[in-house]
Amino acid sequence: MAFLLAASFALVAGAVLSRSGSPLVVTPLEIERRERHSVAESLLANIPDPVILVDRRIVVIEANPAARALLPGLKLRHPLSFALRSPDVLDGIEEVLQSGAPLKTGYVTRVPTERAFEVQIGALPLADTPGGGQPNVVLFLRDLTSARRLETMRVDFVANASHELRTPLASLSGFIETLQGPARDDPKAREQFLGIMRMQARRMTRLIDDLLSLSRIELREHVPPTQIVCLKRIARQMVEEKAPLAAERGIVLSLEAPEPPYPVLGDRDELLRVVENLVENALKYAGGGGLIAVSLGREDASGSRPAQLTLAVRDEGPGIAPEHIPRLTERFYRVDTASSRQQGGTGLGLAIVKHALNRHRGRLVIESEIDRGTTVRVILPEHRREDGMEPHGVRPVDTPLTFP
């Protein structure tokens, strides 16, 4: 890659700097050189990473569009320092000019957003330019922002998962030691501790199940689903399953859905998990009594936007403060950690929902007001059948799509 960039810049810069001295008579060699310059310019224009060429005075000779987009103040025949104010990069250029040896350094920009780059700096002699043979310098900026973010997320994920498992493991170890020691002959204490141990073991099981679910969904996130499923059937199944739990907590769980079918291209198991997580969250945090309404609706196509189906879960709980809402889909993020753990939450439910909806080309919208409840909406593109024919590779699994 570095050799390719160097060769391309040598051709382009050679053309720019020697254009004034080109002969009036165009020779076959000159035609070939111009063609090479044209190819090199096209190649540089399509390189997604910023590339900059400077001379011995650190004045910009050439830059590709990616470099100009990154550094709006970058201008040809102006010092690089006008646009890139980084002592590490500028000192690196000086060092390369003196030693001729390539080096790497870092560059971080914080406006408009923070981005991190690895800057590869190398000497580049241009033999066909005025003063040819004297080395110029090429800078290749490799964007590390995504890699850094992924690494940070990985480290945080491992640390959080380890912490979530460590707490129930410590509880189990402590109770086992107690049962083997002081409570060996105490039937009442044994029954109490065994109940707590069962609860902690279930907590670890839920956490491992959620981790595996999240891993499977992320693995297939780039593969669009191809089955036709009915969103109303999924919602009705989940409301029926959770109705006994709602009744135990004094909560009325209802389903509001007009008659038309609600077909989407989706993975039935993943959509069931989406609705399950949303209903369970409402049951956990809605407080005692009250109402949880699961509703379905549709929006007609508008302009370039296709028709959409909306599944909403509304509760009358205490609500969520606005500053927490943008972070609710982060792994292990909780508004109230103690309450979430007490309710059996793993902190992964909405992360699973987000990644499942990414795969289904859907959106998640959360609206909440303190002391007035929360509404969570899942928005999915509606699947339309055309002339009764299914798209190639699509398998209808929920047919017929009309039901009482």
Coordinates of C-alpha atoms in Angstrom, one line a residue:
M1 CA 0.0 0.0 0.0
A2 CA 2.8 2.4 0.9
F3 CA 4.6 1.7 -2.3
L4 CA 1.5 2.2 -4.4
L5 CA 0.8 5.5 -2.7
A6 CA 4.4 6.6 -3.2
A7 CA 4.3 5.7 -6.9
S8 CA 1.0 7.4 -7.4
F9 CA 2.1 10.6 -5.7
A10 CA 5.3 10.6 -7.6
L11 CA 3.4 10.5 -10.8
V12 CA 0.9 13.2 -9.8
A13 CA 3.4 15.6 -8.2
G14 CA 5.7 15.1 -11.2
A15 CA 2.9 16.1 -13.5
V16 CA 2.0 19.2 -11.4
L17 CA 5.5 20.5 -11.0
S18 CA 6.8 19.8 -14.5
R19 CA 3.7 20.9 -16.4
S20 CA 5.1 24.4 -17.1
G21 CA 8.2 22.9 -18.7
S22 CA 6.5 20.4 -20.9
P23 CA 7.6 20.4 -24.6
L24 CA 5.4 21.8 -27.3
V25 CA 5.8 18.6 -29.3
V26 CA 3.9 15.7 -27.7
T27 CA 6.0 12.5 -27.9
P28 CA 4.8 9.0 -27.4
L29 CA 6.7 9.0 -24.1
E30 CA 4.9 12.2 -23.0
I31 CA 1.5 10.7 -23.9
E32 CA 2.3 7.6 -21.9
R33 CA 3.4 9.7 -18.9
R34 CA 0.2 11.8 -19.1
E35 CA -1.9 8.6 -19.1
R36 CA 0.0 7.3 -16.1
H37 CA -0.6 10.6 -14.3
S38 CA -4.3 10.4 -15.1
V39 CA -4.5 6.9 -13.7
A40 CA -2.5 7.9 -10.6
E41 CA -4.8 10.9 -10.0
S42 CA -7.9 8.7 -10.3
L43 CA -6.3 6.1 -7.9
L44 CA -5.5 8.7 -5.3
A45 CA -9.0 10.3 -5.6
N46 CA -10.6 6.9 -4.7
I47 CA -8.3 6.1 -1.7
P48 CA -10.6 6.4 1.3
D49 CA -7.8 7.4 3.7
P50 CA -6.2 10.9 3.7
V51 CA -2.9 11.1 1.9
I52 CA -0.8 14.3 1.7
L53 CA 2.5 15.2 -0.1
V54 CA 4.7 18.0 1.2
D55 CA 8.1 19.3 0.1
R56 CA 11.2 20.0 2.1
R57 CA 9.8 23.2 3.4
I58 CA 6.7 21.3 4.6
V59 CA 4.5 23.0 2.0
V60 CA 1.6 21.0 0.6
I61 CA 2.3 19.8 -3.0
E62 CA -0.7 17.5 -3.4
A63 CA -3.6 16.0 -1.3
N64 CA -6.4 13.6 -2.1
P65 CA -10.1 14.4 -1.4
A66 CA -10.1 12.4 1.9
A67 CA -7.3 14.6 3.2
R68 CA -9.2 17.8 2.2
A69 CA -12.3 16.5 3.9
L70 CA -10.4 15.8 7.1
L71 CA -8.5 19.1 7.1
P72 CA -10.7 21.8 5.5
G73 CA -7.9 24.4 5.9
L74 CA -5.6 22.3 3.7
K75 CA -4.4 24.3 0.6
L76 CA -1.9 23.6 -2.1
R77 CA 1.3 25.6 -1.9
H78 CA 0.6 26.6 1.7
P79 CA 2.4 25.3 4.8
L80 CA 0.9 22.1 6.2
S81 CA 1.0 23.6 9.7
F82 CA -1.8 26.0 8.6
A83 CA -4.2 23.1 8.5
L84 CA -2.6 20.4 10.7
R85 CA -1.4 21.7 14.0
S86 CA 0.2 18.6 15.5
P87 CA 3.8 18.9 16.9
D88 CA 4.2 15.1 16.7
V89 CA 3.4 15.0 13.0
L90 CA 5.5 18.1 12.1
D91 CA 8.5 16.9 14.1
G92 CA 8.1 13.5 12.4
I93 CA 8.4 15.1 9.0
E94 CA 11.5 16.9 10.0
E95 CA 13.0 13.7 11.3
V96 CA 12.2 11.9 8.0
L97 CA 13.7 14.7 6.0
Q98 CA 16.9 14.4 8.0
S99 CA 17.2 10.6 8.3
G100 CA 15.3 9.4 5.3
A101 CA 13.9 6.6 7.4
P102 CA 10.1 6.2 7.6
L103 CA 8.3 6.5 10.9
K104 CA 4.8 6.3 12.4
T105 CA 3.2 8.7 14.8
G106 CA -0.3 9.5 16.1
Y107 CA -2.8 12.3 15.3
V108 CA -6.1 13.0 17.1
T109 CA -8.7 15.4 16.0
R110 CA -11.6 16.4 18.4
V111 CA -13.7 18.7 16.1
P112 CA -16.4 18.0 15.1
T113 CA -16.0 14.5 16.7
E114 CA -13.0 12.8 18.2
R115 CA -11.1 10.7 15.7
A116 CA -7.7 8.9 16.0
F117 CA -5.3 8.3 13.2
E118 CA -2.0 6.5 12.7
V119 CA 0.2 8.7 10.5
Q120 CA 2.8 6.9 8.4
I121 CA 5.5 9.4 7.2
G122 CA 8.0 8.4 4.5
A123 CA 10.5 10.1 2.2
L124 CA 9.6 10.3 -1.5
P125 CA 12.2 11.4 -4.1
L126 CA 10.7 12.9 -7.2
A127 CA 13.3 12.7 -10.0
D128 CA 11.2 14.5 -12.7
T129 CA 10.5 17.6 -10.7
P130 CA 12.7 20.8 -10.3
G131 CA 15.5 20.0 -8.0
G132 CA 14.8 16.3 -8.6
G133 CA 16.4 13.8 -6.4
Q134 CA 15.7 15.8 -3.2
P135 CA 13.3 13.9 -1.0
N136 CA 9.8 15.1 -0.4
V137 CA 7.5 13.6 2.3
V138 CA 4.3 11.6 1.9
L139 CA 1.9 11.3 4.8
F140 CA -0.7 8.5 4.9
L141 CA -3.3 8.8 7.7
R142 CA -4.9 5.5 8.7
D143 CA -8.2 6.0 10.6
L144 CA -8.1 4.0 13.9
T145 CA -11.3 5.4 15.4
S146 CA -13.5 2.4 14.8
A147 CA -10.8 0.0 15.9
R148 CA -10.2 2.0 19.1
R149 CA -13.9 2.1 19.9
L150 CA -14.3 -1.6 19.3
E151 CA -11.3 -2.3 21.5
T152 CA -12.7 -0.1 24.3
M153 CA -16.1 -1.8 24.0
R154 CA -14.5 -5.3 24.1
V155 CA -12.5 -4.4 27.3
D156 CA -15.5 -2.9 28.9
F157 CA -17.7 -5.8 27.9
V158 CA -15.3 -8.4 29.4
A159 CA -14.9 -6.3 32.6
N160 CA -18.7 -5.9 33.0
A161 CA -19.4 -9.6 32.2
S162 CA -16.7 -10.7 34.7
H163 CA -18.2 -8.3 37.4
E164 CA -21.7 -9.5 36.8
L165 CA -20.6 -13.2 37.2
R166 CA -18.3 -12.5 40.1
T167 CA -21.1 -11.3 42.5
P168 CA -23.3 -14.4 42.3
L169 CA -20.3 -16.7 42.3
A170 CA -19.0 -15.0 45.5
S171 CA -22.5 -15.5 47.1
L172 CA -22.6 -19.2 46.1
S173 CA -19.1 -19.8 47.5
G174 CA -19.9 -18.0 50.8
F175 CA -23.2 -20.0 51.3
I176 CA -21.5 -23.3 50.5
E177 CA -18.8 -22.6 53.1
T178 CA -21.5 -21.7 55.6
L179 CA -23.5 -24.9 54.9
Q180 CA -20.3 -26.9 55.3
G181 CA -19.5 -25.2 58.6
P182 CA -21.7 -23.3 61.1
A183 CA -25.0 -24.2 59.4
R184 CA -24.2 -27.8 58.9
D185 CA -26.8 -29.0 61.4
D186 CA -29.3 -26.1 61.1
P187 CA -32.2 -27.2 58.8
K188 CA -33.9 -23.7 58.8
A189 CA -30.7 -21.9 57.8
R190 CA -30.0 -24.6 55.2
E191 CA -33.4 -24.1 53.5
Q192 CA -32.9 -20.3 53.5
F193 CA -29.4 -20.5 52.0
L194 CA -30.4 -23.1 49.4
G195 CA -33.1 -20.7 48.2
I196 CA -30.7 -17.9 47.9
M197 CA -28.2 -20.1 46.1
R198 CA -30.9 -21.2 43.6
M199 CA -31.7 -17.6 42.9
Q200 CA -28.0 -16.7 42.3
A201 CA -27.6 -19.7 40.0
R202 CA -30.6 -18.7 38.0
R203 CA -29.2 -15.2 37.7
M204 CA -26.0 -16.6 36.3
T205 CA -28.0 -18.8 33.9
R206 CA -30.0 -15.7 32.7
L207 CA -26.8 -13.8 32.2
I208 CA -25.1 -16.6 30.2
D209 CA -28.3 -17.1 28.1
D210 CA -28.4 -13.3 27.3
L211 CA -24.7 -13.3 26.4
L212 CA -25.2 -16.2 24.0
S213 CA -28.2 -14.6 22.5
L214 CA -26.4 -11.3 22.0
S215 CA -23.5 -13.1 20.4
R216 CA -25.7 -15.1 18.0
I217 CA -27.6 -12.0 16.9
E218 CA -24.4 -9.9 16.4
L219 CA -23.0 -12.8 14.3
R220 CA -26.0 -12.7 11.9
E221 CA -26.6 -8.9 12.1
H222 CA -25.5 -8.3 8.5
V223 CA -27.7 -11.1 7.1
P224 CA -31.3 -9.8 6.5
P225 CA -34.0 -12.3 7.5
T226 CA -36.0 -14.0 4.8
Q227 CA -39.1 -15.4 6.5
I228 CA -42.5 -13.8 6.6
V229 CA -43.9 -13.6 10.1
C230 CA -46.9 -11.9 11.5
L231 CA -46.1 -9.3 14.2
K232 CA -49.6 -9.6 15.7
R233 CA -49.2 -13.3 16.4
I234 CA -45.9 -12.7 18.1
A235 CA -47.3 -9.9 20.3
R236 CA -50.4 -12.0 21.2
Q237 CA -48.2 -15.0 22.1
M238 CA -46.0 -13.0 24.3
V239 CA -48.9 -11.2 26.0
E240 CA -50.6 -14.6 26.7
E241 CA -47.3 -16.0 28.2
K242 CA -46.7 -13.0 30.5
A243 CA -50.4 -12.5 31.6
P244 CA -50.1 -14.8 34.7
L245 CA -46.9 -12.9 35.9
A246 CA -48.7 -9.6 35.3
A247 CA -51.7 -10.8 37.3
E248 CA -49.4 -11.8 40.2
R249 CA -48.1 -8.2 40.3
G250 CA -51.6 -6.7 40.0
I251 CA -50.9 -5.3 36.5
V252 CA -53.3 -5.4 33.7
L253 CA -51.5 -6.5 30.5
S254 CA -53.5 -5.9 27.3
L255 CA -53.1 -6.1 23.6
E256 CA -54.5 -3.5 21.3
A257 CA -54.3 -4.4 17.6
P258 CA -56.8 -3.7 14.7
E259 CA -57.8 -6.5 12.4
P260 CA -55.4 -6.2 9.4
P261 CA -52.4 -8.6 9.4
Y262 CA -49.0 -7.3 10.2
P263 CA -46.5 -9.1 8.0
V264 CA -42.8 -8.4 8.2
L265 CA -39.6 -10.2 6.9
G266 CA -38.1 -11.4 10.1
D267 CA -36.7 -14.1 12.3
R268 CA -39.5 -15.4 14.5
D269 CA -37.3 -16.3 17.5
E270 CA -35.5 -13.0 17.4
L271 CA -38.7 -11.0 17.2
L272 CA -40.2 -13.0 20.0
R273 CA -37.1 -12.2 22.1
V274 CA -37.5 -8.5 21.2
V275 CA -41.2 -8.4 22.4
E276 CA -40.4 -10.5 25.4
N277 CA -37.6 -8.2 26.6
L278 CA -39.8 -5.1 26.2
V279 CA -42.8 -6.6 28.0
E280 CA -40.5 -8.0 30.8
N281 CA -38.9 -4.6 31.3
A282 CA -42.3 -3.0 31.6
L283 CA -43.4 -5.6 34.1
K284 CA -40.2 -5.2 36.2
Y285 CA -40.2 -1.4 36.4
A286 CA -43.9 -0.4 36.1
G287 CA -44.3 -0.8 39.8
G288 CA -47.3 -2.4 41.6
G289 CA -50.6 -2.2 39.8
G290 CA -51.3 -0.1 36.8
L291 CA -51.6 -0.9 33.1
I292 CA -49.2 -2.2 30.4
A293 CA -50.6 -1.8 26.9
V294 CA -49.0 -3.6 23.9
S295 CA -50.4 -2.0 20.7
L296 CA -49.9 -2.4 17.0
G297 CA -50.3 0.1 14.2
R298 CA -49.2 0.9 10.7
E299 CA -48.1 3.9 8.7
D300 CA -48.7 4.1 5.0
A301 CA -45.8 4.7 2.6
S302 CA -44.7 8.2 2.2
G303 CA -42.4 9.3 -0.6
S304 CA -39.4 7.0 -0.7
R305 CA -40.3 5.6 2.7
P306 CA -42.0 2.2 2.6
A307 CA -45.0 1.3 4.8
Q308 CA -44.1 0.7 8.4
L309 CA -45.5 -1.4 11.3
T310 CA -45.2 -0.1 14.8
L311 CA -45.3 -2.2 18.0
A312 CA -45.5 -0.1 21.2
V313 CA -45.2 -1.2 24.8
R314 CA -46.6 1.5 27.2
D315 CA -46.4 1.4 31.0
E316 CA -47.5 3.7 33.8
G317 CA -44.3 3.3 35.8
P318 CA -42.1 6.0 37.4
G319 CA -40.5 6.9 34.1
I320 CA -36.9 7.4 33.1
A321 CA -34.9 10.7 33.3
P322 CA -34.0 12.1 29.9
E323 CA -30.2 11.8 30.4
H324 CA -30.5 8.0 30.7
I325 CA -32.5 7.4 27.6
P326 CA -29.6 7.6 25.0
R327 CA -27.6 5.0 26.9
L328 CA -30.3 2.4 27.6
T329 CA -29.2 0.1 24.8
E330 CA -25.6 -0.1 26.0
R331 CA -24.5 -3.4 27.4
F332 CA -24.9 -3.6 31.1
Y333 CA -26.2 0.0 31.4
R334 CA -28.8 0.3 34.2
V335 CA -30.6 3.4 35.5
D336 CA -30.8 1.8 38.9
T337 CA -28.3 -1.1 39.3
A338 CA -29.6 -2.4 42.6
S339 CA -33.3 -2.4 41.5
S340 CA -32.4 -4.1 38.2
R341 CA -30.5 -6.9 39.9
Q342 CA -33.2 -7.4 42.4
Q343 CA -35.7 -7.8 39.6
G344 CA -33.5 -10.3 37.9
G345 CA -32.3 -8.0 35.1
T346 CA -28.9 -8.7 33.3
G347 CA -28.5 -5.3 31.7
L348 CA -28.4 -6.9 28.2
G349 CA -32.1 -6.9 27.3
L350 CA -32.2 -3.6 25.3
A351 CA -28.8 -4.3 23.8
I352 CA -30.3 -7.5 22.4
V353 CA -33.3 -5.6 21.1
K354 CA -31.1 -3.0 19.4
H355 CA -29.0 -5.5 17.5
A356 CA -32.0 -7.7 16.6
L357 CA -33.7 -4.6 15.1
N358 CA -30.5 -3.7 13.2
R359 CA -30.7 -7.0 11.5
H360 CA -34.4 -6.5 10.7
R361 CA -33.7 -2.9 9.4
G362 CA -35.9 -1.6 12.1
R363 CA -35.7 1.2 14.7
L364 CA -36.2 1.5 18.4
V365 CA -37.8 4.7 19.9
I366 CA -38.0 5.3 23.7
E367 CA -40.1 8.0 25.1
S368 CA -40.5 8.6 28.9
E369 CA -41.6 11.2 31.4
I370 CA -40.9 11.1 35.1
D371 CA -44.0 9.9 37.0
R372 CA -45.9 9.5 33.8
G373 CA -44.6 6.2 32.4
T374 CA -42.6 5.0 29.4
T375 CA -43.5 4.0 25.9
V376 CA -41.1 1.9 23.8
R377 CA -41.8 1.6 20.1
V378 CA -40.4 -0.9 17.6
I379 CA -40.7 0.3 14.0
L380 CA -40.3 -2.3 11.2
P381 CA -40.8 -2.1 7.4
E382 CA -44.0 -3.8 6.4
H383 CA -43.7 -6.7 3.9
R384 CA -45.9 -6.4 0.9
R385 CA -46.9 -9.4 -1.3
E386 CA -47.1 -8.6 -5.0
D387 CA -49.6 -10.6 -7.1
G388 CA -49.5 -13.4 -4.6
M389 CA -45.8 -14.2 -5.4
E390 CA -43.1 -14.3 -2.7
P391 CA -39.6 -12.9 -3.4
H392 CA -37.0 -15.5 -4.3
G393 CA -35.6 -17.2 -1.2
V394 CA -38.4 -16.0 1.1
R395 CA -40.2 -18.7 3.1
P396 CA -43.7 -17.9 4.5
V397 CA -43.8 -19.4 8.0
D398 CA -46.8 -17.7 9.4
T399 CA -49.5 -18.3 6.8
P400 CA -52.3 -17.5 6.5
L401 CA -51.6 -14.0 7.8
T402 CA -55.2 -13.3 8.7
F403 CA -56.6 -14.5 12.0
P404 CA -59.2 -13.6 14.5

